[in-house]
Amino acid sequence: MTPAAYAELNRDAVQHNLAIVRNHAPNAKVMAVIKANGYGHGLLRIADALRQVDAFAVARVDEGVRLRKAGFNNRIAVLEGFTCSEELNQLLHYQLDAVVHCATQLEILQHSTASETCAVWLKLDTGMNRLGFSPREFCVAHQRLSRCAHVQQPVNLMTHFSDADEIDDDKTAEQIDLFERTVAGLPGERSLANSAGILGWKQSLSDWVRPGVMLYGISPFPDRTGPELGLAPVMTLQSRLIAVKRIDAGHTVGYGSSWAASEPTTLGVIAIGYGDGYPRHAKPGTPVLVNGRRVPLVGRVSMDMITVDLGKQSDAKPGDPVILWGENLAVEEIAQCADTIPYTLVCSVTQRVQVIEK
């Protein structure tokens, strides 16, 4: 039986998107970013689809440990690094790469009594002002890591862009220039480019690239969709009609009676809502595909249901297929209708939604 709400995941699309990464950065190693449960697609599932990459990147130590326990032998970088000696011990034991971005981590490393060593990525803050050493602090941090017995040499070097999704903004070029000037002459591999850097800033390509959202078929740019960039959506969120009904002009739909029919209207009720991860703030008019045809959302999104205006689909009936985003309906468009970004949509799909691999 087909579940009421389900996410179909296309492994071939993952491979297609990885090929796009390699086409844009043919000389770089690929560190696939699979944090936040693989951007909502499933950490182990996405890792399995990307076994051939050079490394994975996760946000937290526990994500890296989970990958190791599942049998993945790729290099794994922990982007938030470690915050205590217990996390460092796990990182060392499971041979995870540490991103070092603050002085506290240097102290923890230097006072560790562990016997193991790990690879380190020293992070330079070039303008994100979140994690990383400032340019004036960077050289001292590098010297301390170079003398640390727990650090495999040479130390690797990285930064993160704050505005790479804005192609006309000079900030990214300034960040690249600051990084290159600060690390000039230092040994170690470099990594700058995220998805937006890979696709929009050729000068950011170096030894390693860190594709994230583009691997899932989603554009990092606010004015373009993944398919417009040649990417293929990995997730297609689907459901079905559970009721079809007619209402007269002037009748309202849903909680708060916020939408009223201007004429006799055929409504379709769909078995999905914010309890499944569909955005609560999606506006009336947000497109939905019923039987492959676009229809507008009407009324408020409920926990378990949404309602659409079926228009002239007089043959629509309970059980008919519905696509909320994915194949033929870009998640970027839905995000725009909900005043959010596509990252939040795919990361917010709940456990109630069943996953079907295609």
Short mmCIF file of C-alpha atoms in Angstrom, two decimals:
data_model
loop_
_atom_site.label_atom_id
_atom_site.label_comp_id
_atom_site.label_asym_id
_atom_site.label_seq_id
_atom_site.Cartn_x
_atom_site.Cartn_y
_atom_site.Cartn_z
CA MET A 1 0.00 0.00 0.00
CA THR A 2 1.32 3.44 -0.90
CA PRO A 3 1.79 5.54 2.27
CA ALA A 4 -0.21 8.72 2.73
CA ALA A 5 2.91 10.88 2.66
CA TYR A 6 6.26 9.71 1.39
CA ALA A 7 9.56 11.00 0.10
CA GLU A 8 10.95 9.29 -2.97
CA LEU A 9 14.75 9.51 -3.08
CA ASN A 10 16.56 9.12 -6.38
CA ARG A 11 20.08 7.68 -5.99
CA ASP A 12 20.81 8.26 -9.68
CA ALA A 13 20.22 11.96 -9.09
CA VAL A 14 22.91 11.95 -6.38
CA GLN A 15 25.39 10.51 -8.87
CA HIS A 16 24.32 13.01 -11.51
CA ASN A 17 24.87 15.93 -9.14
CA LEU A 18 28.26 14.60 -8.06
CA ALA A 19 29.24 14.49 -11.74
CA ILE A 20 28.29 18.17 -12.01
CA VAL A 21 30.63 18.90 -9.08
CA ARG A 22 33.47 17.06 -10.80
CA ASN A 23 32.81 18.85 -14.10
CA HIS A 24 33.15 22.22 -12.37
CA ALA A 25 36.15 21.22 -10.24
CA PRO A 26 37.96 18.50 -12.20
CA ASN A 27 41.26 18.89 -10.35
CA ALA A 28 39.89 19.03 -6.82
CA LYS A 29 39.18 16.34 -4.27
CA VAL A 30 35.56 16.19 -3.16
CA MET A 31 34.49 16.46 0.47
CA ALA A 32 30.75 15.76 0.35
CA VAL A 33 28.81 17.61 3.05
CA ILE A 34 26.22 15.24 4.53
CA LYS A 35 25.52 16.93 7.86
CA ALA A 36 22.02 17.35 9.35
CA ASN A 37 21.02 13.81 8.46
CA GLY A 38 22.24 14.24 4.90
CA TYR A 39 20.25 17.47 4.52
CA GLY A 40 17.16 15.55 5.56
CA HIS A 41 17.74 12.73 3.05
CA GLY A 42 19.25 10.24 5.52
CA LEU A 43 22.88 10.30 6.66
CA LEU A 44 23.74 6.66 5.96
CA ARG A 45 21.64 6.51 2.82
CA ILE A 46 23.40 9.49 1.24
CA ALA A 47 26.82 8.33 2.41
CA ASP A 48 26.20 4.99 0.74
CA ALA A 49 25.26 6.75 -2.50
CA LEU A 50 28.48 8.79 -2.30
CA ARG A 51 30.99 6.11 -1.27
CA GLN A 52 33.36 7.08 -4.10
CA VAL A 53 34.00 10.64 -2.82
CA ASP A 54 37.33 11.48 -1.24
CA ALA A 55 35.84 12.53 2.10
CA PHE A 56 32.65 13.35 3.96
CA ALA A 57 31.99 16.43 6.05
CA VAL A 58 29.62 16.43 9.01
CA ALA A 59 28.85 19.08 11.59
CA ARG A 60 29.35 17.12 14.80
CA VAL A 61 31.48 14.34 16.23
CA ASP A 62 28.52 12.02 16.83
CA GLU A 63 27.64 12.14 13.12
CA GLY A 64 31.17 11.06 12.22
CA VAL A 65 31.10 8.26 14.80
CA ARG A 66 27.82 7.01 13.36
CA LEU A 67 29.40 6.81 9.91
CA ARG A 68 32.42 4.93 11.22
CA LYS A 69 30.24 2.44 13.11
CA ALA A 70 28.26 1.89 9.90
CA GLY A 71 31.49 0.84 8.15
CA PHE A 72 32.42 3.93 6.15
CA ASN A 73 36.19 4.25 5.75
CA ASN A 74 36.30 7.56 3.86
CA ARG A 75 37.99 10.52 5.48
CA ILE A 76 35.44 12.36 7.62
CA ALA A 77 35.88 16.00 8.62
CA VAL A 78 33.96 17.38 11.59
CA LEU A 79 33.17 20.98 10.70
CA GLU A 80 32.40 22.14 14.24
CA GLY A 81 35.45 20.31 15.58
CA PHE A 82 35.39 19.34 19.26
CA THR A 83 34.44 21.27 22.38
CA CYS A 84 35.81 19.06 25.17
CA SER A 85 38.40 16.36 25.79
CA GLU A 86 35.75 13.62 25.58
CA GLU A 87 34.82 14.68 22.06
CA LEU A 88 38.50 14.92 21.11
CA ASN A 89 39.05 11.37 22.37
CA GLN A 90 36.18 10.12 20.21
CA LEU A 91 37.50 12.05 17.25
CA LEU A 92 40.95 10.53 17.71
CA HIS A 93 39.65 7.02 18.32
CA TYR A 94 37.49 7.01 15.19
CA GLN A 95 40.11 8.83 13.09
CA LEU A 96 38.01 11.85 12.18
CA ASP A 97 39.51 15.06 10.79
CA ALA A 98 39.12 17.98 13.20
CA VAL A 99 38.32 21.52 12.15
CA VAL A 100 40.13 23.76 14.63
CA HIS A 101 38.62 27.23 14.86
CA CYS A 102 39.24 28.62 18.37
CA ALA A 103 41.89 28.87 21.08
CA THR A 104 39.98 26.56 23.45
CA GLN A 105 40.48 23.70 21.02
CA LEU A 106 44.21 24.39 20.91
CA GLU A 107 44.36 24.09 24.69
CA ILE A 108 42.39 20.82 24.66
CA LEU A 109 44.71 19.36 22.01
CA GLN A 110 47.88 20.40 23.77
CA HIS A 111 46.77 18.99 27.13
CA SER A 112 45.45 15.71 25.74
CA THR A 113 47.02 12.52 27.09
CA ALA A 114 45.74 10.39 24.19
CA SER A 115 48.23 8.48 22.08
CA GLU A 116 46.46 8.85 18.72
CA THR A 117 46.86 11.62 16.14
CA CYS A 118 44.40 13.20 13.74
CA ALA A 119 44.36 15.32 10.62
CA VAL A 120 43.44 18.95 11.26
CA TRP A 121 41.83 21.68 9.19
CA LEU A 122 42.77 25.08 10.58
CA LYS A 123 39.96 27.51 9.85
CA LEU A 124 40.58 31.13 8.90
CA ASP A 125 37.72 33.57 9.46
CA THR A 126 37.76 35.69 6.31
CA GLY A 127 34.49 37.49 6.98
CA MET A 128 31.79 35.00 8.02
CA ASN A 129 32.48 35.99 11.65
CA ARG A 130 31.18 32.73 13.00
CA LEU A 131 33.93 30.12 13.41
CA GLY A 132 37.62 30.57 12.70
CA PHE A 133 40.73 32.49 13.70
CA SER A 134 41.10 36.08 12.58
CA PRO A 135 44.02 36.81 10.23
CA ARG A 136 46.01 38.31 13.12
CA GLU A 137 45.50 35.16 15.23
CA PHE A 138 45.96 32.65 12.43
CA CYS A 139 49.75 32.37 12.24
CA VAL A 140 50.12 31.79 15.99
CA ALA A 141 47.40 29.11 15.86
CA HIS A 142 49.19 27.48 12.94
CA GLN A 143 52.50 27.47 14.82
CA ARG A 144 50.89 25.86 17.87
CA LEU A 145 49.27 23.13 15.76
CA SER A 146 52.53 22.51 13.90
CA ARG A 147 54.20 21.73 17.23
CA CYS A 148 51.35 19.63 18.63
CA ALA A 149 52.08 15.91 18.99
CA HIS A 150 48.46 14.93 18.32
CA VAL A 151 48.27 16.68 14.94
CA GLN A 152 49.23 14.98 11.70
CA GLN A 153 51.41 17.26 9.58
CA PRO A 154 51.06 19.34 7.58
CA VAL A 155 48.05 21.24 8.91
CA ASN A 156 45.33 21.73 6.29
CA LEU A 157 43.80 25.18 5.72
CA MET A 158 40.20 26.24 5.11
CA THR A 159 37.68 29.07 5.20
CA HIS A 160 33.95 29.49 4.61
CA PHE A 161 32.11 32.01 2.44
CA SER A 162 29.31 34.21 3.76
CA ASP A 163 27.92 35.62 0.50
CA ALA A 164 28.95 33.30 -2.31
CA ASP A 165 25.31 32.91 -3.35
CA GLU A 166 25.35 36.58 -4.43
CA ILE A 167 27.37 36.56 -7.64
CA ASP A 168 27.41 40.36 -7.93
CA ASP A 169 28.67 40.87 -4.37
CA ASP A 170 32.39 41.65 -3.98
CA LYS A 171 32.55 40.02 -0.54
CA THR A 172 33.50 36.57 -1.85
CA ALA A 173 36.36 37.88 -3.97
CA GLU A 174 37.60 39.77 -0.90
CA GLN A 175 37.41 36.62 1.21
CA ILE A 176 39.37 34.62 -1.37
CA ASP A 177 42.05 37.32 -1.53
CA LEU A 178 42.33 37.52 2.26
CA PHE A 179 42.64 33.73 2.53
CA GLU A 180 45.34 33.54 -0.13
CA ARG A 181 47.36 36.35 1.44
CA THR A 182 47.10 34.92 4.95
CA VAL A 183 48.08 31.34 4.07
CA ALA A 184 50.72 32.21 1.47
CA GLY A 185 53.82 30.10 1.94
CA LEU A 186 52.24 27.69 4.42
CA PRO A 187 52.22 23.96 3.67
CA GLY A 188 49.04 21.91 3.69
CA GLU A 189 46.04 21.43 1.43
CA ARG A 190 43.47 24.18 0.95
CA SER A 191 39.64 24.18 0.89
CA LEU A 192 37.44 27.19 0.20
CA ALA A 193 34.58 26.37 -2.18
CA ASN A 194 31.12 25.37 -1.02
CA SER A 195 28.31 24.71 -3.54
CA ALA A 196 28.01 28.37 -4.51
CA GLY A 197 31.78 28.64 -4.79
CA ILE A 198 31.96 25.58 -7.05
CA LEU A 199 29.26 26.89 -9.36
CA GLY A 200 29.91 30.61 -9.28
CA TRP A 201 33.46 31.40 -8.17
CA LYS A 202 36.06 29.54 -10.21
CA GLN A 203 38.87 31.35 -8.41
CA SER A 204 37.81 29.64 -5.17
CA LEU A 205 38.62 26.15 -6.45
CA SER A 206 41.66 24.63 -4.77
CA ASP A 207 42.81 21.25 -3.47
CA TRP A 208 39.41 20.37 -1.97
CA VAL A 209 35.83 21.46 -2.65
CA ARG A 210 32.95 21.02 -0.20
CA PRO A 211 29.68 20.56 -2.11
CA GLY A 212 26.61 20.49 0.07
CA VAL A 213 23.17 21.52 -1.12
CA MET A 214 23.98 21.00 -4.82
CA LEU A 215 24.49 17.28 -4.20
CA TYR A 216 20.79 17.09 -3.38
CA GLY A 217 19.80 18.86 -6.60
CA ILE A 218 19.13 22.22 -4.96
CA SER A 219 20.50 25.55 -6.14
CA PRO A 220 22.66 27.59 -3.75
CA PHE A 221 21.56 30.75 -5.57
CA PRO A 222 18.35 32.62 -4.66
CA ASP A 223 17.37 33.43 -8.24
CA ARG A 224 17.87 30.00 -9.86
CA THR A 225 16.58 26.50 -9.30
CA GLY A 226 18.59 23.31 -9.31
CA PRO A 227 17.24 22.13 -12.68
CA GLU A 228 18.17 25.49 -14.20
CA LEU A 229 21.78 24.71 -13.17
CA GLY A 230 21.61 21.19 -14.60
CA LEU A 231 21.09 19.58 -11.18
CA ALA A 232 18.58 16.79 -10.53
CA PRO A 233 16.36 16.79 -7.43
CA VAL A 234 17.06 13.85 -5.14
CA MET A 235 13.91 14.17 -3.00
CA THR A 236 10.36 14.22 -4.34
CA LEU A 237 7.81 14.71 -1.56
CA GLN A 238 4.53 13.04 -2.46
CA SER A 239 1.05 12.34 -1.15
CA ARG A 240 -2.46 11.73 -2.49
CA LEU A 241 -5.91 13.25 -2.60
CA ILE A 242 -8.15 11.99 0.19
CA ALA A 243 -11.27 13.99 -0.66
CA VAL A 244 -12.80 16.06 -3.47
CA LYS A 245 -15.66 18.44 -2.73
CA ARG A 246 -17.53 21.41 -4.19
CA ILE A 247 -18.14 24.64 -2.33
CA ASP A 248 -20.20 27.68 -3.31
CA ALA A 249 -18.89 31.21 -3.82
CA GLY A 250 -18.25 32.96 -0.52
CA HIS A 251 -17.53 29.80 1.45
CA THR A 252 -14.27 29.71 3.35
CA VAL A 253 -11.63 27.01 3.70
CA GLY A 254 -9.59 25.93 6.71
CA TYR A 255 -8.69 27.35 10.10
CA GLY A 256 -9.25 31.06 10.53
CA SER A 257 -11.46 31.22 7.41
CA SER A 258 -8.60 33.10 5.78
CA TRP A 259 -9.47 32.10 2.19
CA ALA A 260 -12.88 32.43 0.57
CA ALA A 261 -13.99 31.12 -2.82
CA SER A 262 -14.82 33.85 -5.32
CA GLU A 263 -16.89 31.41 -7.39
CA PRO A 264 -18.15 27.81 -7.13
CA THR A 265 -14.95 25.81 -6.57
CA THR A 266 -13.84 22.19 -6.60
CA LEU A 267 -11.49 21.52 -3.73
CA GLY A 268 -8.98 18.73 -3.25
CA VAL A 269 -7.89 17.71 0.23
CA ILE A 270 -4.37 16.24 0.41
CA ALA A 271 -2.93 14.04 3.16
CA ILE A 272 0.07 16.13 4.13
CA GLY A 273 0.65 19.01 6.52
CA TYR A 274 3.14 20.62 8.85
CA GLY A 275 3.19 17.41 10.88
CA ASP A 276 4.97 15.92 7.88
CA GLY A 277 7.27 18.89 7.31
CA TYR A 278 5.23 20.78 4.72
CA PRO A 279 5.79 24.47 5.53
CA ARG A 280 3.15 25.94 7.84
CA HIS A 281 3.62 29.38 6.31
CA ALA A 282 3.10 28.41 2.66
CA LYS A 283 0.88 31.08 1.18
CA PRO A 284 -2.35 30.61 -0.79
CA GLY A 285 -1.31 30.14 -4.40
CA THR A 286 1.69 27.92 -3.57
CA PRO A 287 1.83 25.42 -6.45
CA VAL A 288 1.06 21.74 -5.95
CA LEU A 289 1.04 19.04 -8.65
CA VAL A 290 -2.14 16.94 -8.78
CA ASN A 291 -2.06 14.35 -11.53
CA GLY A 292 0.98 16.19 -12.86
CA ARG A 293 -0.89 19.51 -13.22
CA ARG A 294 -0.25 22.65 -11.17
CA VAL A 295 -2.99 23.75 -8.81
CA PRO A 296 -2.87 26.42 -6.08
CA LEU A 297 -2.90 25.92 -2.34
CA VAL A 298 -5.92 27.53 -0.64
CA GLY A 299 -6.48 28.14 3.05
CA ARG A 300 -4.02 27.49 5.84
CA VAL A 301 -1.72 24.50 6.07
CA SER A 302 -2.98 22.18 8.82
CA MET A 303 -1.07 19.55 10.77
CA ASP A 304 -2.21 16.65 8.58
CA MET A 305 -3.85 18.19 5.52
CA ILE A 306 -3.72 20.92 2.92
CA THR A 307 -6.42 22.01 0.50
CA VAL A 308 -6.04 23.00 -3.16
CA ASP A 309 -8.28 24.51 -5.80
CA LEU A 310 -8.58 21.75 -8.42
CA GLY A 311 -9.84 24.18 -11.04
CA LYS A 312 -11.02 22.32 -14.11
CA GLN A 313 -9.79 18.90 -12.99
CA SER A 314 -13.33 17.54 -12.91
CA ASP A 315 -12.01 13.99 -13.10
CA ALA A 316 -9.86 14.27 -9.95
CA LYS A 317 -10.70 11.70 -7.30
CA PRO A 318 -9.45 10.41 -3.93
CA GLY A 319 -6.27 8.43 -4.37
CA ASP A 320 -4.89 10.58 -7.20
CA PRO A 321 -1.13 11.29 -6.91
CA VAL A 322 0.22 14.58 -5.58
CA ILE A 323 3.74 16.07 -5.67
CA LEU A 324 4.59 18.76 -3.14
CA TRP A 325 8.15 19.38 -4.35
CA GLY A 326 10.85 17.62 -6.31
CA GLU A 327 10.49 16.20 -9.80
CA ASN A 328 8.83 18.83 -12.05
CA LEU A 329 8.19 21.17 -9.09
CA ALA A 330 11.32 22.82 -7.72
CA VAL A 331 11.67 22.93 -3.95
CA GLU A 332 13.16 26.41 -4.39
CA GLU A 333 9.78 27.65 -5.66
CA ILE A 334 7.95 26.21 -2.66
CA ALA A 335 10.49 27.75 -0.29
CA GLN A 336 9.96 31.14 -1.87
CA CYS A 337 6.19 30.81 -1.38
CA ALA A 338 6.81 30.05 2.31
CA ASP A 339 9.34 32.89 2.85
CA THR A 340 12.13 30.47 3.67
CA ILE A 341 15.01 28.67 1.96
CA PRO A 342 14.94 25.18 0.44
CA TYR A 343 17.45 23.88 2.99
CA THR A 344 14.82 24.24 5.72
CA LEU A 345 12.21 22.31 3.75
CA VAL A 346 14.25 19.19 3.02
CA CYS A 347 15.76 19.22 6.53
CA SER A 348 12.32 19.49 8.15
CA VAL A 349 10.62 16.40 6.69
CA THR A 350 9.44 14.45 9.73
CA GLN A 351 9.71 10.80 10.73
CA ARG A 352 6.08 10.26 9.83
CA VAL A 353 6.99 10.55 6.15
CA GLN A 354 8.08 7.21 4.77
CA VAL A 355 11.16 7.07 2.55
CA ILE A 356 11.12 5.12 -0.70
CA GLU A 357 14.36 4.72 -2.66
CA LYS A 358 14.05 4.93 -6.39
#
